[in-house]
Amino acid sequence: MSRDLSQLTERQLYALRKRLAAGVHDPALTLRGALHSDLRQCSNERCRCRHGEPHGPYTYLSVYGQGRSRTVYVPQALAPVTAEHVEATRRGEALLLEISQVNLELLRRRALR
Ligand SMILES: [Zn+2]
């Protein structure tokens, strides 16, 4: 995002926009959220988890939407594919933000198309 767009020609801006757009993820894979995992202790006081062997790690996806956040448990088998979707979405949205900056520069130059 530190690119100084004002130094680029219009031709370069169109090319940059095209290159950025090519890297945007497939919208069908969009999954917004933040993954985190943690270790847990259960309620059984005689369990191994009370002696340095906690359960887990368990993975969760924190999702923010409609003015509130919630946490969804991610089964271990789905953790890799979930991580891929979340990461692709994060990268894609960063690219969309950059494309928007390019289009803003084109608009300033009355060259938006
Ligand atoms: Zn336990």
CSV table of C-alpha atoms and ligand atoms in Angstrom, one decimal:
chain,number,residue,atom,x,y,z
A,1,MET,CA,0.0,0.0,0.0
A,2,SER,CA,3.1,2.2,0.1
A,3,ARG,CA,3.0,2.5,-3.7
A,4,ASP,CA,3.0,6.1,-4.8
A,5,LEU,CA,0.3,5.9,-7.4
A,6,SER,CA,0.7,9.5,-8.4
A,7,GLN,CA,4.1,8.6,-10.0
A,8,LEU,CA,2.5,6.1,-12.4
A,9,THR,CA,1.2,6.7,-15.9
A,10,GLU,CA,-2.4,5.9,-16.7
A,11,ARG,CA,-1.2,3.0,-18.7
A,12,GLN,CA,0.7,1.7,-15.7
A,13,LEU,CA,-2.3,2.2,-13.4
A,14,TYR,CA,-4.6,0.1,-15.7
A,15,ALA,CA,-1.9,-2.6,-15.8
A,16,LEU,CA,-1.5,-2.5,-12.0
A,17,ARG,CA,-5.3,-2.8,-11.6
A,18,LYS,CA,-5.4,-5.8,-13.9
A,19,ARG,CA,-2.5,-7.5,-12.1
A,20,LEU,CA,-4.0,-6.9,-8.6
A,21,ALA,CA,-7.4,-8.2,-9.8
A,22,ALA,CA,-5.8,-11.4,-11.1
A,23,GLY,CA,-4.7,-12.2,-7.5
A,24,VAL,CA,-8.1,-11.8,-5.9
A,25,HIS,CA,-9.5,-15.0,-4.5
A,26,ASP,CA,-12.5,-16.9,-5.9
A,27,PRO,CA,-15.4,-15.1,-4.2
A,28,ALA,CA,-17.0,-18.5,-3.6
A,29,LEU,CA,-14.3,-19.3,-1.1
A,30,THR,CA,-14.9,-16.2,1.0
A,31,LEU,CA,-14.7,-16.8,4.7
A,32,ARG,CA,-14.1,-13.8,6.9
A,33,GLY,CA,-12.9,-14.3,10.4
A,34,ALA,CA,-9.9,-14.8,12.6
A,35,LEU,CA,-8.6,-18.3,13.5
A,36,HIS,CA,-7.2,-19.0,16.9
A,37,SER,CA,-6.6,-22.2,18.9
A,38,ASP,CA,-6.2,-22.9,22.6
A,39,LEU,CA,-5.8,-25.6,25.1
A,40,ARG,CA,-8.5,-26.5,27.6
A,41,GLN,CA,-8.9,-28.0,31.1
A,42,CYS,CA,-12.0,-30.1,31.6
A,43,SER,CA,-14.1,-30.3,34.8
A,44,ASN,CA,-12.6,-33.6,35.9
A,45,GLU,CA,-10.2,-32.8,38.7
A,46,ARG,CA,-8.4,-36.1,38.3
A,47,CYS,CA,-7.9,-35.8,34.6
A,48,ARG,CA,-4.4,-35.6,33.0
A,49,CYS,CA,-5.2,-32.0,32.0
A,50,ARG,CA,-4.8,-31.0,35.6
A,51,HIS,CA,-1.3,-32.2,35.5
A,52,GLY,CA,0.2,-30.4,32.6
A,53,GLU,CA,-1.5,-32.3,29.7
A,54,PRO,CA,-4.3,-30.0,28.7
A,55,HIS,CA,-6.9,-31.0,26.0
A,56,GLY,CA,-6.5,-29.7,22.5
A,57,PRO,CA,-5.4,-27.6,20.9
A,58,TYR,CA,-8.9,-26.7,19.7
A,59,THR,CA,-9.4,-24.3,16.8
A,60,TYR,CA,-12.0,-21.6,16.7
A,61,LEU,CA,-13.0,-19.0,14.1
A,62,SER,CA,-14.0,-15.6,15.4
A,63,VAL,CA,-16.5,-14.0,13.1
A,64,TYR,CA,-17.6,-10.5,13.3
A,65,GLY,CA,-20.9,-9.5,11.6
A,66,GLN,CA,-24.2,-7.7,12.2
A,67,GLY,CA,-22.7,-5.7,15.0
A,68,ARG,CA,-21.5,-8.6,17.1
A,69,SER,CA,-18.9,-11.2,17.1
A,70,ARG,CA,-19.2,-14.9,17.7
A,71,THR,CA,-16.9,-17.9,17.9
A,72,VAL,CA,-17.4,-21.0,15.9
A,73,TYR,CA,-15.6,-24.3,16.7
A,74,VAL,CA,-13.6,-25.7,13.8
A,75,PRO,CA,-13.3,-29.5,13.8
A,76,GLN,CA,-9.6,-30.6,13.5
A,77,ALA,CA,-10.2,-32.2,10.1
A,78,LEU,CA,-11.5,-28.9,8.7
A,79,ALA,CA,-8.8,-26.7,10.2
A,80,PRO,CA,-6.5,-26.7,7.1
A,81,VAL,CA,-9.2,-25.9,4.6
A,82,THR,CA,-10.7,-23.3,6.9
A,83,ALA,CA,-7.3,-21.7,7.3
A,84,GLU,CA,-6.9,-21.6,3.5
A,85,HIS,CA,-10.2,-19.9,3.0
A,86,VAL,CA,-9.6,-17.3,5.7
A,87,GLU,CA,-6.1,-16.5,4.4
A,88,ALA,CA,-7.3,-16.3,0.8
A,89,THR,CA,-10.1,-14.0,1.9
A,90,ARG,CA,-7.7,-11.8,3.9
A,91,ARG,CA,-5.3,-11.5,0.9
A,92,GLY,CA,-8.1,-10.9,-1.5
A,93,GLU,CA,-9.6,-8.1,0.5
A,94,ALA,CA,-6.2,-6.4,0.8
A,95,LEU,CA,-6.0,-6.6,-3.0
A,96,LEU,CA,-9.5,-5.1,-3.4
A,97,LEU,CA,-8.4,-2.2,-1.1
A,98,GLU,CA,-5.4,-1.6,-3.4
A,99,ILE,CA,-7.6,-1.8,-6.5
A,100,SER,CA,-9.8,0.8,-5.0
A,101,GLN,CA,-6.8,3.1,-4.4
A,102,VAL,CA,-5.8,2.7,-8.1
A,103,ASN,CA,-9.4,3.5,-9.2
A,104,LEU,CA,-9.4,6.5,-6.9
A,105,GLU,CA,-6.2,7.8,-8.6
A,106,LEU,CA,-7.8,7.2,-12.0
A,107,LEU,CA,-10.9,9.1,-10.9
A,108,ARG,CA,-8.8,12.1,-9.8
A,109,ARG,CA,-7.2,12.2,-13.2
A,110,ARG,CA,-10.7,11.9,-14.9
A,111,ALA,CA,-9.4,8.7,-16.4
A,112,LEU,CA,-11.6,6.1,-14.7
A,113,ARG,CA,-13.1,3.5,-16.9
B,1,ZN,ZN,-9.3,-33.1,31.3
